[in-house]
Amino acid sequence: MPAEKEKRIGVFICHCGKNIAGGLNIRDLVESSKQIKGVSFVAENKFSCSEDGQQDIQKAIHEQKLDRVVVAACSPSLHLMTFQRCGEKAGIEPQFVDLVDIRKWTMHGSPQKTNPEEAFEQSKSLIELAVKRMRLKRLIPMAEIKAEHSILVIGGGVAGLEAGLDLADKGYNVYIVERLPTIGGKMALLYKVFPTNDCAPCILAPKTAYANIHPHITLLTNSEVKSVSGHVGNFNVNILQNPRYVDLDKCTGCGECVEKCPIKVKDEVFSAGLGERKAIYIPYDQSIPKKAVIDAENCLYFQKGVCRLCEKQCPTDAINFDQKANSVEIKVGAIIAATGFDEYDPSPKSEYGYGRYSNVITQFQLARLLDIDGPTNGQLLRPSDGKEPKRIVMIQCVGSRDEKANPYCSNICCMYALKHAQIIKEMVLPKAEIFICFIDMRTVGKGFEEYYRRTRELGVLFIRARPSEIVQNTETKNLSMKVDDPEIGRLLKLDADLVVLSCATVPSSGTQELSQILGVKLDGYGFFKEMHPKLRPVETNVRGIYICGSAQGPKDIPDSIVQAKAAASCADSELRKSKIKIPQSLVRTSQLKKGDK
């Protein structure tokens, strides 16, 4: 057997201006790299990713007859493809080009920045490991496959709908999976949107209605993704459709069954716990699909074997107590996760009394109270006694910008506090006093600063401080707290009829489980992690799986729409090719899982 040809490996070390060169000795790193077994050539570049830098690498590949390349520079998620294309132009197979991140040890602001000596040792080790990989690496055969012309969107909120409609309009068959009985997500329950104070359901309704009738969209509500296998171009997805106990084809949404149902329970979702619904219910008037659903946990028939009044009342025989969960298998070429966010539960912040004091509510609960289709038909009434509050205190950054909860800013809290303050002053209770206690008012966006100014002009008072512990009067249920106001330099006592907490946005429940199903990484806060926060914000570590909206991190509606369109565009760019190249081993693994030997 002939001896294997010796690999010729080139190492290229980048200065990245002063980002790397300012934090370690590049010349010493060049000399140490020359001593690594298998290295044939070492060079340094001021900016390896620049046109000149890439030309220098290509020139060295030709002149030194290199067949493997290691670049020591920045993050692979940023520039690996850049250098692979560079190597390919010079005749090197992209698999034999590697990029190691030595900038993280030296760049100002990096959490891993260290002293020059430690940075040198860490960088040296990374280069040694990369060279060893290149010495041992064998070419992985690639296969060309035909991609499925269908896409799964997980989440039926505004981001998921936007992505789904964009792709459906391009001719893809789109499956939108939503775990609730209706699509629309949080936006459907907001009442108004900032900074225009337009009606949220009015803006959303055309999208939900179009998704419901689009010939290329299949809506799977009351459903959840249970497993995903395969690869880009050919994902196998198992979806569990939970029973509604109502035949969607027969139900007309007339509501007669709801009227007859004797059981009332707290509506935790669509009234945010401030209103009631029946055991059989239609979520809200603009639900898509506008069909009834039975809550088996509270239904008398399922719990005690009695009643069935809804079945007797239904004029179309749509009630089906024997309906079972249905397992649906689909094949898709790409997946978009648009699972949205949840509102932070402020109960752990015991100083605010949420969950103990009925007149302490969240901004999302306030949105439902202000909505004319909400539990109080748009009247702002205290939960404790149904009276109109005369003095309202809003507390910002509850669970946000807090090392004991979530250190990040939740992006939208300042703006929706301003929105609700405006609605109350202009439309609901003009004479009410409103105080907003804040750390910083972050009004970054088109028209946002003007919106803030308008709120001040309406007489809303702003106090730059966090209130102390809230105390409740046991007889009146009124609330009081102390606030250290820095503008007047003294401690204020604030009395309130109603306290509203502006809570953090957190990853939606089930995000961690879904990340395991998809194989997609989460960031340190529990949101889906993007490949690169600047250049690849909707791509993930799994090729063919994309993220958008608040699934990726806190954001408002316009930013969610932009990301949804970006995710749809990425999926389209991947699948519109006649053939997709993937490692042959992935195809073989996929076949074995299907039982093909």
Coordinates of C-alpha atoms in Angstrom, one line a residue:
M1 CA 0.0 0.0 0.0
P2 CA 1.6 3.3 -1.0
A3 CA 2.5 5.8 1.8
E4 CA -0.1 8.5 2.3
K5 CA 1.0 11.9 0.9
E6 CA 2.2 14.3 3.6
K7 CA -0.3 17.0 4.3
R8 CA 0.8 20.6 3.7
I9 CA -0.9 22.8 6.2
G10 CA -0.8 26.5 6.2
V11 CA -1.5 28.7 9.3
F12 CA -2.6 32.3 8.9
I13 CA -2.8 34.5 11.9
C14 CA -4.9 37.7 11.8
H15 CA -4.1 40.9 13.6
C16 CA -7.7 42.1 13.2
G17 CA -6.3 45.6 13.4
K18 CA -5.6 46.0 17.2
N19 CA -8.4 43.7 18.3
I20 CA -6.1 40.7 18.4
A21 CA -2.6 42.3 17.9
G22 CA -3.3 44.7 20.8
G23 CA -3.8 41.8 23.2
L24 CA -1.1 39.3 22.4
N25 CA 2.3 39.0 20.7
I26 CA 1.5 37.9 17.1
R27 CA 5.2 37.4 16.2
D28 CA 5.7 35.0 19.1
L29 CA 2.5 33.2 18.0
V30 CA 3.8 32.9 14.4
E31 CA 7.1 31.4 15.7
S32 CA 5.3 28.9 18.0
S33 CA 3.0 27.8 15.2
K34 CA 5.9 27.0 13.0
Q35 CA 6.9 24.3 15.5
I36 CA 3.6 22.5 15.4
K37 CA 3.8 19.1 13.7
G38 CA 2.5 19.1 10.2
V39 CA 2.7 22.9 9.7
S40 CA 4.4 23.8 6.4
F41 CA 3.8 27.5 6.3
V42 CA 2.8 30.3 8.7
A43 CA 2.0 33.9 7.9
E44 CA 0.3 36.9 9.5
N45 CA -2.3 39.2 8.0
K46 CA -3.4 42.6 9.2
F47 CA -7.0 41.8 8.2
S48 CA -7.4 38.3 6.9
C49 CA -11.0 38.7 5.8
S50 CA -10.3 41.7 3.6
E51 CA -9.8 41.4 -0.1
D52 CA -6.0 41.9 0.3
G53 CA -5.9 39.4 3.1
Q54 CA -7.8 36.7 1.1
Q55 CA -5.6 37.3 -1.9
D56 CA -2.5 36.8 0.3
I57 CA -3.9 33.5 1.5
Q58 CA -4.7 32.3 -2.0
K59 CA -1.3 33.3 -3.2
A60 CA 0.4 31.3 -0.4
I61 CA -1.8 28.3 -1.2
H62 CA -0.5 28.3 -4.8
E63 CA 3.1 29.1 -4.0
Q64 CA 3.5 26.8 -1.0
K65 CA 1.3 24.1 -2.6
L66 CA -0.9 24.0 0.6
D67 CA -3.8 21.5 0.8
R68 CA -5.1 22.4 4.2
V69 CA -5.6 25.8 5.9
V70 CA -6.0 27.0 9.5
V71 CA -7.0 30.7 10.0
A72 CA -6.6 32.0 13.5
A73 CA -8.8 35.1 13.7
C74 CA -12.4 35.6 14.8
S75 CA -15.5 33.5 15.4
P76 CA -16.3 30.7 12.9
S77 CA -20.0 31.8 12.9
L78 CA -18.8 35.1 11.5
H79 CA -16.2 34.2 8.9
L80 CA -15.7 30.4 8.4
M81 CA -17.7 30.5 5.2
T82 CA -15.6 33.5 4.0
F83 CA -12.4 31.6 4.4
Q84 CA -13.8 28.3 3.0
R85 CA -14.8 30.2 -0.2
C86 CA -11.4 31.8 -0.3
G87 CA -9.7 28.4 -0.1
E88 CA -12.1 26.9 -2.6
K89 CA -11.1 29.6 -5.2
A90 CA -7.5 28.5 -4.7
G91 CA -8.4 24.8 -5.2
I92 CA -8.8 23.6 -1.6
E93 CA -11.8 21.6 -0.6
P94 CA -13.9 23.8 1.8
Q95 CA -13.9 20.9 4.4
F96 CA -10.1 21.4 4.7
V97 CA -10.3 25.0 5.8
D98 CA -10.7 25.7 9.5
L99 CA -11.1 28.9 11.5
V100 CA -10.3 29.2 15.2
D101 CA -11.4 32.2 17.4
I102 CA -8.4 33.8 19.1
R103 CA -10.0 37.2 19.1
K104 CA -12.2 36.3 22.1
W105 CA -9.1 36.3 24.3
T106 CA -8.1 39.8 23.4
M107 CA -11.0 41.9 22.2
H108 CA -12.2 44.7 24.4
G109 CA -15.7 43.9 25.7
S110 CA -15.4 40.1 25.3
P111 CA -16.4 38.2 28.4
Q112 CA -13.4 35.9 27.8
K113 CA -10.8 38.7 27.5
T114 CA -7.7 37.9 29.5
N115 CA -4.1 39.1 30.0
P116 CA -1.6 38.8 27.1
E117 CA 0.2 35.8 28.6
E118 CA -3.0 33.8 29.0
A119 CA -4.3 34.9 25.6
F120 CA -1.1 33.6 24.0
E121 CA -1.3 30.2 25.6
Q122 CA -5.0 29.8 24.8
S123 CA -4.5 30.9 21.2
K124 CA -1.5 28.6 20.8
S125 CA -3.6 25.6 22.1
L126 CA -6.4 26.4 19.7
I127 CA -4.1 26.5 16.7
E128 CA -2.4 23.3 17.7
L129 CA -5.8 21.5 18.0
A130 CA -7.0 22.9 14.7
V131 CA -3.8 21.7 12.9
K132 CA -4.2 18.3 14.5
R133 CA -7.8 18.2 13.2
M134 CA -6.6 19.1 9.7
R135 CA -3.9 16.4 9.8
L136 CA -6.3 13.7 10.7
K137 CA -9.3 14.9 8.8
R138 CA -10.6 12.8 5.8
L139 CA -12.8 14.1 3.1
I140 CA -16.5 13.6 3.9
P141 CA -18.4 12.5 0.7
M142 CA -21.2 14.8 -0.2
A143 CA -24.6 13.9 -1.6
E144 CA -27.1 15.9 -3.6
I145 CA -30.7 15.6 -2.6
K146 CA -34.0 17.0 -3.8
A147 CA -35.5 19.2 -1.1
E148 CA -39.1 18.9 0.1
H149 CA -41.2 21.9 -1.2
S150 CA -42.9 22.4 2.2
I151 CA -42.1 24.2 5.4
L152 CA -43.1 23.9 9.1
V153 CA -43.7 27.0 11.1
I154 CA -43.9 26.5 14.8
G155 CA -46.1 29.2 16.4
G156 CA -49.1 31.0 15.1
G157 CA -48.5 34.5 16.4
V158 CA -47.7 37.5 14.3
A159 CA -44.2 36.4 13.4
G160 CA -45.2 32.8 12.6
L161 CA -48.1 34.1 10.4
E162 CA -45.9 36.5 8.6
A163 CA -43.3 33.9 7.8
G164 CA -45.9 31.4 6.8
L165 CA -47.8 33.7 4.5
D166 CA -44.6 34.9 2.8
L167 CA -43.6 31.4 2.0
A168 CA -47.1 30.3 1.0
D169 CA -47.3 33.2 -1.4
K170 CA -44.1 31.8 -3.0
G171 CA -45.8 28.5 -3.6
Y172 CA -44.5 26.5 -0.6
N173 CA -46.8 24.2 1.3
V174 CA -46.8 25.6 4.8
Y175 CA -47.8 23.9 8.0
I176 CA -48.4 26.3 10.9
V177 CA -48.5 24.5 14.3
E178 CA -50.1 26.4 17.2
R179 CA -50.5 24.8 20.7
L180 CA -53.5 27.0 21.6
P181 CA -56.9 26.5 20.0
T182 CA -56.6 29.6 17.9
I183 CA -53.9 31.5 16.0
G184 CA -53.0 35.1 16.6
G185 CA -50.7 34.8 19.6
K186 CA -50.2 37.7 22.1
M187 CA -50.9 40.4 19.5
A188 CA -54.5 39.4 19.2
L189 CA -55.0 40.2 22.9
L190 CA -53.2 43.6 23.1
Y191 CA -56.1 45.9 22.3
K192 CA -53.9 48.7 21.0
V193 CA -50.4 48.9 19.6
F194 CA -47.8 51.6 20.0
P195 CA -46.9 54.2 18.8
T196 CA -50.0 54.7 16.7
N197 CA -52.6 53.3 19.2
D198 CA -54.2 51.4 16.3
C199 CA -56.5 48.5 17.1
A200 CA -54.3 45.4 17.4
P201 CA -56.9 42.8 16.3
C202 CA -57.8 45.1 13.3
I203 CA -54.2 45.0 12.1
L204 CA -53.8 41.3 12.7
A205 CA -57.2 40.1 11.4
P206 CA -56.4 40.2 7.7
K207 CA -53.3 38.0 8.3
T208 CA -55.2 35.4 10.4
A209 CA -58.1 35.4 8.0
Y210 CA -55.8 35.0 5.0
A211 CA -53.9 32.2 6.7
N212 CA -57.1 30.4 7.3
I213 CA -58.1 30.3 3.6
H214 CA -54.7 30.2 1.9
P215 CA -54.6 27.2 -0.4
H216 CA -50.9 26.5 0.6
I217 CA -51.4 26.8 4.4
T218 CA -52.5 24.0 6.7
L219 CA -53.4 25.2 10.2
L220 CA -52.8 22.7 13.0
T221 CA -54.2 24.4 16.2
N222 CA -54.3 22.7 19.6
S223 CA -51.2 20.9 18.4
E224 CA -47.5 20.5 19.3
V225 CA -44.4 19.2 17.7
K226 CA -43.3 15.9 19.4
S227 CA -40.3 14.8 17.3
V228 CA -38.0 15.9 14.4
S229 CA -35.5 13.8 12.5
G230 CA -33.7 14.1 9.2
H231 CA -31.8 17.0 7.8
V232 CA -32.2 20.2 5.7
G233 CA -34.3 19.5 2.7
N234 CA -35.9 16.4 4.3
F235 CA -37.1 16.8 7.9
N236 CA -39.5 14.2 9.3
V237 CA -41.8 15.8 11.8
N238 CA -44.3 14.2 14.2
I239 CA -47.1 16.5 15.4
L240 CA -49.6 15.6 18.1
Q241 CA -53.1 17.1 17.5
N242 CA -54.8 17.3 20.9
P243 CA -58.5 16.6 20.8
R244 CA -60.9 19.5 20.9
Y245 CA -63.9 17.1 21.3
V246 CA -65.5 19.2 18.6
D247 CA -65.7 18.4 14.9
L248 CA -64.1 21.4 13.1
D249 CA -66.0 20.6 9.9
K250 CA -69.4 20.5 11.6
C251 CA -69.0 23.3 14.1
T252 CA -70.3 26.7 12.9
G253 CA -69.1 28.7 15.9
C254 CA -72.7 29.7 16.8
G255 CA -72.0 29.5 20.6
E256 CA -75.2 27.7 21.6
C257 CA -73.1 25.1 23.4
V258 CA -71.2 27.7 25.3
E259 CA -74.5 29.4 26.5
K260 CA -75.8 26.0 27.8
C261 CA -72.7 24.9 29.6
P262 CA -73.2 25.2 33.4
I263 CA -69.5 25.3 34.4
K264 CA -67.5 28.5 34.7
V265 CA -63.8 28.6 35.3
K266 CA -61.1 31.3 35.4
D267 CA -59.9 32.2 31.9
E268 CA -56.1 32.2 32.4
V269 CA -55.2 32.7 28.8
F270 CA -57.6 35.0 26.9
S271 CA -58.7 37.1 30.0
A272 CA -55.3 36.8 31.8
G273 CA -57.0 35.3 34.8
L274 CA -59.3 38.3 35.3
G275 CA -62.4 36.9 33.7
E276 CA -64.3 33.6 33.3
R277 CA -65.1 31.2 30.5
K278 CA -67.1 28.0 30.2
A279 CA -65.8 24.4 30.2
I280 CA -66.7 24.5 26.4
Y281 CA -65.7 27.8 24.9
I282 CA -64.7 29.9 21.9
P283 CA -61.5 31.7 22.8
Y284 CA -62.7 35.2 21.6
D285 CA -64.8 36.7 18.8
Q286 CA -62.0 36.9 16.2
S287 CA -60.6 33.4 16.9
I288 CA -59.2 31.5 13.9
P289 CA -60.6 28.9 13.7
K290 CA -63.8 30.3 15.3
K291 CA -64.8 26.9 16.7
A292 CA -65.6 25.6 20.1
V293 CA -63.2 23.6 22.2
I294 CA -63.8 21.5 25.4
D295 CA -61.6 21.9 28.4
A296 CA -61.6 18.2 29.6
E297 CA -60.1 19.1 33.0
N298 CA -63.2 21.1 33.9
C299 CA -65.9 19.4 31.9
L300 CA -68.5 17.6 34.0
Y301 CA -68.8 14.7 31.6
F302 CA -65.0 14.0 31.6
Q303 CA -64.7 14.4 35.3
K304 CA -67.9 12.9 36.6
G305 CA -69.6 11.2 33.7
V306 CA -72.6 13.6 33.8
C307 CA -74.1 16.6 31.8
R308 CA -73.4 16.5 28.0
L309 CA -75.7 19.5 27.7
C310 CA -73.5 21.0 25.0
E311 CA -74.0 17.8 22.9
K312 CA -77.8 18.1 23.3
Q313 CA -77.8 21.8 22.4
C314 CA -75.5 21.6 19.3
P315 CA -77.6 22.1 16.2
T316 CA -75.0 20.4 13.9
D317 CA -74.0 17.4 16.1
A318 CA -70.4 18.7 16.2
I319 CA -69.7 17.6 19.8
N320 CA -67.6 14.4 19.9
F321 CA -66.6 13.2 23.3
D322 CA -64.9 10.2 21.8
Q323 CA -62.4 12.3 19.8
K324 CA -58.8 11.1 20.4
A325 CA -55.4 12.7 20.0
N326 CA -54.1 12.4 16.5
S327 CA -50.5 11.8 15.4
V328 CA -49.6 13.6 12.2
E329 CA -46.5 12.8 10.2
I330 CA -45.2 15.4 7.7
K331 CA -42.1 15.9 5.6
V332 CA -40.7 19.4 5.3
G333 CA -37.6 21.0 3.8
A334 CA -37.1 23.6 6.5
I335 CA -38.5 24.6 9.9
I336 CA -39.1 28.1 11.4
A337 CA -39.5 28.4 15.2
A338 CA -41.7 31.4 16.0
T339 CA -42.8 30.5 19.5
G340 CA -43.1 33.9 21.0
F341 CA -42.7 34.9 24.6
D342 CA -44.4 34.7 28.0
E343 CA -44.9 37.4 30.5
Y344 CA -42.6 37.0 33.6
D345 CA -44.5 35.8 36.6
P346 CA -43.8 38.4 39.3
S347 CA -44.9 36.3 42.2
P348 CA -41.3 35.7 43.3
K349 CA -41.0 39.5 43.8
S350 CA -42.8 39.2 47.1
E351 CA -42.2 42.9 47.9
Y352 CA -44.8 43.8 45.2
G353 CA -47.5 41.4 46.6
Y354 CA -48.5 40.0 43.2
G355 CA -50.8 37.0 43.8
R356 CA -51.5 38.1 47.4
Y357 CA -53.0 41.6 46.7
S358 CA -55.8 41.5 44.1
N359 CA -55.2 45.1 43.1
V360 CA -51.6 44.4 41.9
I361 CA -51.8 43.3 38.3
T362 CA -49.5 43.1 35.3
Q363 CA -49.5 45.2 32.1
F364 CA -50.8 42.3 30.1
Q365 CA -53.7 42.0 32.5
L366 CA -54.3 45.7 32.2
A367 CA -54.4 45.3 28.4
R368 CA -57.2 42.8 28.8
L369 CA -59.2 45.1 31.2
L370 CA -58.9 48.0 28.7
D371 CA -60.0 45.9 25.7
I372 CA -63.7 46.5 24.9
D373 CA -63.8 42.7 24.2
G374 CA -62.1 41.9 27.5
P375 CA -63.5 40.7 30.8
T376 CA -64.8 44.1 31.8
N377 CA -65.8 45.3 28.3
G378 CA -63.2 48.0 28.4
Q379 CA -64.0 49.5 31.8
L380 CA -61.0 49.8 34.1
L381 CA -62.2 48.3 37.3
R382 CA -60.3 47.1 40.3
P383 CA -60.3 43.3 40.7
S384 CA -61.0 43.6 44.5
D385 CA -64.3 45.5 44.4
G386 CA -65.1 46.4 40.8
K387 CA -64.6 50.1 41.4
E388 CA -62.8 52.6 39.1
P389 CA -59.3 53.4 40.4
K390 CA -58.5 57.0 41.0
R391 CA -54.8 56.7 41.4
I392 CA -52.6 54.2 39.5
V393 CA -48.9 53.4 40.0
M394 CA -47.0 51.6 37.3
I395 CA -43.7 49.9 38.2
Q396 CA -41.2 49.3 35.4
C397 CA -38.5 46.6 35.0
V398 CA -40.2 44.0 37.1
G399 CA -38.0 40.9 36.4
S400 CA -35.9 42.9 33.9
R401 CA -32.5 44.5 34.3
D402 CA -32.4 42.5 37.5
E403 CA -29.5 40.2 38.3
K404 CA -31.8 38.1 40.6
A405 CA -34.3 37.5 37.8
N406 CA -33.4 38.5 34.2
P407 CA -30.4 40.9 33.6
Y408 CA -31.6 41.9 30.1
C409 CA -33.9 44.8 29.1
S410 CA -37.2 43.4 27.8
N411 CA -37.4 46.1 25.1
I412 CA -41.2 46.7 25.0
C413 CA -42.1 47.3 28.7
C414 CA -41.5 51.1 28.7
M415 CA -43.6 51.6 25.5
Y416 CA -46.6 49.5 26.6
A417 CA -46.7 51.3 30.0
L418 CA -46.8 54.6 28.0
K419 CA -49.5 53.2 25.7
H420 CA -51.7 52.1 28.6
A421 CA -51.2 55.4 30.4
Q422 CA -52.3 57.2 27.2
I423 CA -55.4 55.0 26.7
I424 CA -56.5 55.5 30.4
K425 CA -56.0 59.3 30.2
E426 CA -57.6 59.8 26.8
M427 CA -60.3 57.1 26.6
V428 CA -61.1 55.5 29.9
L429 CA -60.5 57.6 33.1
P430 CA -59.3 61.1 32.1
K431 CA -59.3 62.2 35.8
A432 CA -57.2 59.3 37.1
E433 CA -53.8 60.1 38.5
I434 CA -51.0 57.9 36.9
F435 CA -47.5 57.6 38.2
I436 CA -44.8 55.6 36.4
C437 CA -41.8 54.5 38.5
F438 CA -38.9 53.8 36.3
I439 CA -35.1 53.2 36.1
D440 CA -34.6 54.6 32.6
M441 CA -37.3 55.2 30.0
R442 CA -36.0 53.5 26.9
T443 CA -38.0 54.8 23.9
V444 CA -35.8 53.8 21.0
G445 CA -37.7 53.7 17.8
K446 CA -39.5 55.7 15.1
G447 CA -42.0 58.0 16.8
F448 CA -41.2 56.6 20.3
E449 CA -39.7 59.7 21.9
E450 CA -42.6 61.8 20.6
Y451 CA -44.9 59.1 22.2
Y452 CA -43.1 59.5 25.5
R453 CA -43.5 63.3 25.3
R454 CA -47.2 63.0 24.5
T455 CA -47.7 60.9 27.6
R456 CA -46.1 63.5 29.8
E457 CA -48.3 66.2 28.2
L458 CA -51.3 64.2 29.3
G459 CA -50.3 64.7 32.9
V460 CA -48.7 61.3 33.6
L461 CA -46.1 61.7 36.3
F462 CA -42.7 60.0 36.1
I463 CA -40.6 59.1 39.2
R464 CA -37.0 57.8 38.6
A465 CA -36.9 55.2 41.3
R466 CA -38.0 51.7 42.3
P467 CA -40.7 51.6 45.0
S468 CA -40.1 49.8 48.3
E469 CA -42.3 47.1 49.6
I470 CA -46.0 47.5 48.8
V471 CA -48.4 47.4 51.8
Q472 CA -52.1 46.7 51.5
N473 CA -54.9 48.2 53.7
T474 CA -56.8 45.1 54.7
E475 CA -60.2 46.9 54.8
T476 CA -60.1 49.1 51.6
K477 CA -57.6 46.9 49.7
N478 CA -55.8 50.2 48.8
L479 CA -52.0 50.0 48.4
S480 CA -49.2 52.2 49.6
M481 CA -45.4 52.3 49.0
K482 CA -42.4 54.5 49.6
V483 CA -40.4 56.0 46.8
D484 CA -37.1 57.9 47.1
D485 CA -37.5 60.6 44.4
P486 CA -34.0 61.9 43.4
E487 CA -35.5 65.0 41.7
I488 CA -36.9 66.5 44.9
G489 CA -34.4 64.7 47.1
R490 CA -36.8 63.2 49.6
L491 CA -38.8 60.1 50.4
L492 CA -42.4 60.0 49.0
K493 CA -45.3 57.9 50.2
L494 CA -47.4 56.9 47.2
D495 CA -50.9 55.7 47.8
A496 CA -52.6 53.8 45.0
D497 CA -55.9 52.1 44.2
L498 CA -54.3 50.0 41.5
V499 CA -50.6 48.9 40.9
V500 CA -49.5 47.7 37.5
L501 CA -46.3 45.8 37.1
S502 CA -44.4 46.1 33.8
C503 CA -42.9 42.6 33.7
A504 CA -40.1 41.1 31.7
T505 CA -40.7 39.1 28.5
V506 CA -39.3 35.6 29.0
P507 CA -39.0 32.5 26.7
S508 CA -42.4 30.9 26.1
S509 CA -43.1 27.7 28.1
G510 CA -41.9 24.7 26.3
T511 CA -38.9 26.4 24.6
Q512 CA -36.4 24.2 26.4
E513 CA -38.2 21.0 25.4
L514 CA -38.6 22.3 21.8
S515 CA -34.8 23.1 21.6
Q516 CA -34.0 19.5 22.4
I517 CA -36.5 18.2 19.8
L518 CA -35.0 20.5 17.2
G519 CA -31.4 20.2 18.3
V520 CA -31.2 24.0 18.4
K521 CA -29.1 25.7 21.0
L522 CA -30.5 28.2 23.6
D523 CA -28.7 31.4 24.7
G524 CA -27.9 32.2 28.3
Y525 CA -31.4 33.6 28.9
G526 CA -33.3 30.6 27.5
F527 CA -34.2 32.1 24.1
F528 CA -33.2 30.3 20.8
K529 CA -29.7 31.2 20.0
E530 CA -28.9 32.7 16.6
M531 CA -25.7 31.8 14.6
H532 CA -24.4 35.4 14.8
P533 CA -26.2 38.3 16.5
K534 CA -25.3 40.8 13.7
L535 CA -24.8 38.9 10.5
R536 CA -26.9 35.7 10.9
P537 CA -29.7 36.7 13.4
V538 CA -32.3 34.2 12.2
E539 CA -30.1 31.2 11.4
T540 CA -29.3 28.5 14.0
N541 CA -26.7 25.8 14.6
V542 CA -28.9 23.4 12.6
R543 CA -28.9 24.0 8.9
G544 CA -32.5 24.5 7.6
I545 CA -33.9 25.5 11.0
Y546 CA -34.6 29.2 11.5
I547 CA -35.9 31.5 14.3
C548 CA -37.8 34.7 14.4
G549 CA -39.7 37.1 16.6
S550 CA -39.6 36.9 20.4
A551 CA -38.5 33.3 20.2
Q552 CA -35.0 34.8 19.5
G553 CA -35.2 37.5 22.1
P554 CA -37.4 40.4 23.3
K555 CA -38.7 42.6 20.5
D556 CA -41.7 44.6 19.4
I557 CA -44.1 43.8 16.5
P558 CA -42.2 45.6 13.6
D559 CA -39.0 43.9 14.5
S560 CA -40.8 40.5 14.8
I561 CA -42.2 41.1 11.3
V562 CA -38.8 42.0 9.9
Q563 CA -37.2 38.8 11.4
A564 CA -40.1 36.7 10.1
K565 CA -39.5 37.9 6.6
A566 CA -35.8 37.3 7.0
A567 CA -36.4 33.7 8.2
A568 CA -38.8 33.1 5.3
S569 CA -36.2 34.5 2.9
C570 CA -33.5 32.2 4.3
A571 CA -35.7 29.2 4.0
D572 CA -36.7 30.1 0.5
S573 CA -33.0 30.6 -0.5
E574 CA -32.1 27.2 0.8
L575 CA -35.0 25.3 -0.7
R576 CA -35.3 27.0 -4.1
K577 CA -32.2 25.2 -5.3
S578 CA -32.9 22.2 -7.5
K579 CA -30.5 20.1 -5.4
I580 CA -29.1 20.6 -1.9
K581 CA -25.6 19.3 -0.9
I582 CA -25.3 17.5 2.4
P583 CA -22.9 15.0 3.9
Q584 CA -23.6 11.5 2.5
S585 CA -23.6 10.2 6.1
L586 CA -26.6 12.3 6.9
V587 CA -28.6 10.7 4.1
R588 CA -27.5 7.2 5.2
T589 CA -28.4 7.9 8.8
S590 CA -31.8 9.2 7.7
Q591 CA -32.4 6.0 5.7
L592 CA -31.5 3.8 8.6
K593 CA -33.9 5.6 10.9
K594 CA -36.7 4.8 8.4
G595 CA -35.7 1.2 8.4
D596 CA -33.9 1.0 5.0
K597 CA -30.9 -1.2 5.1

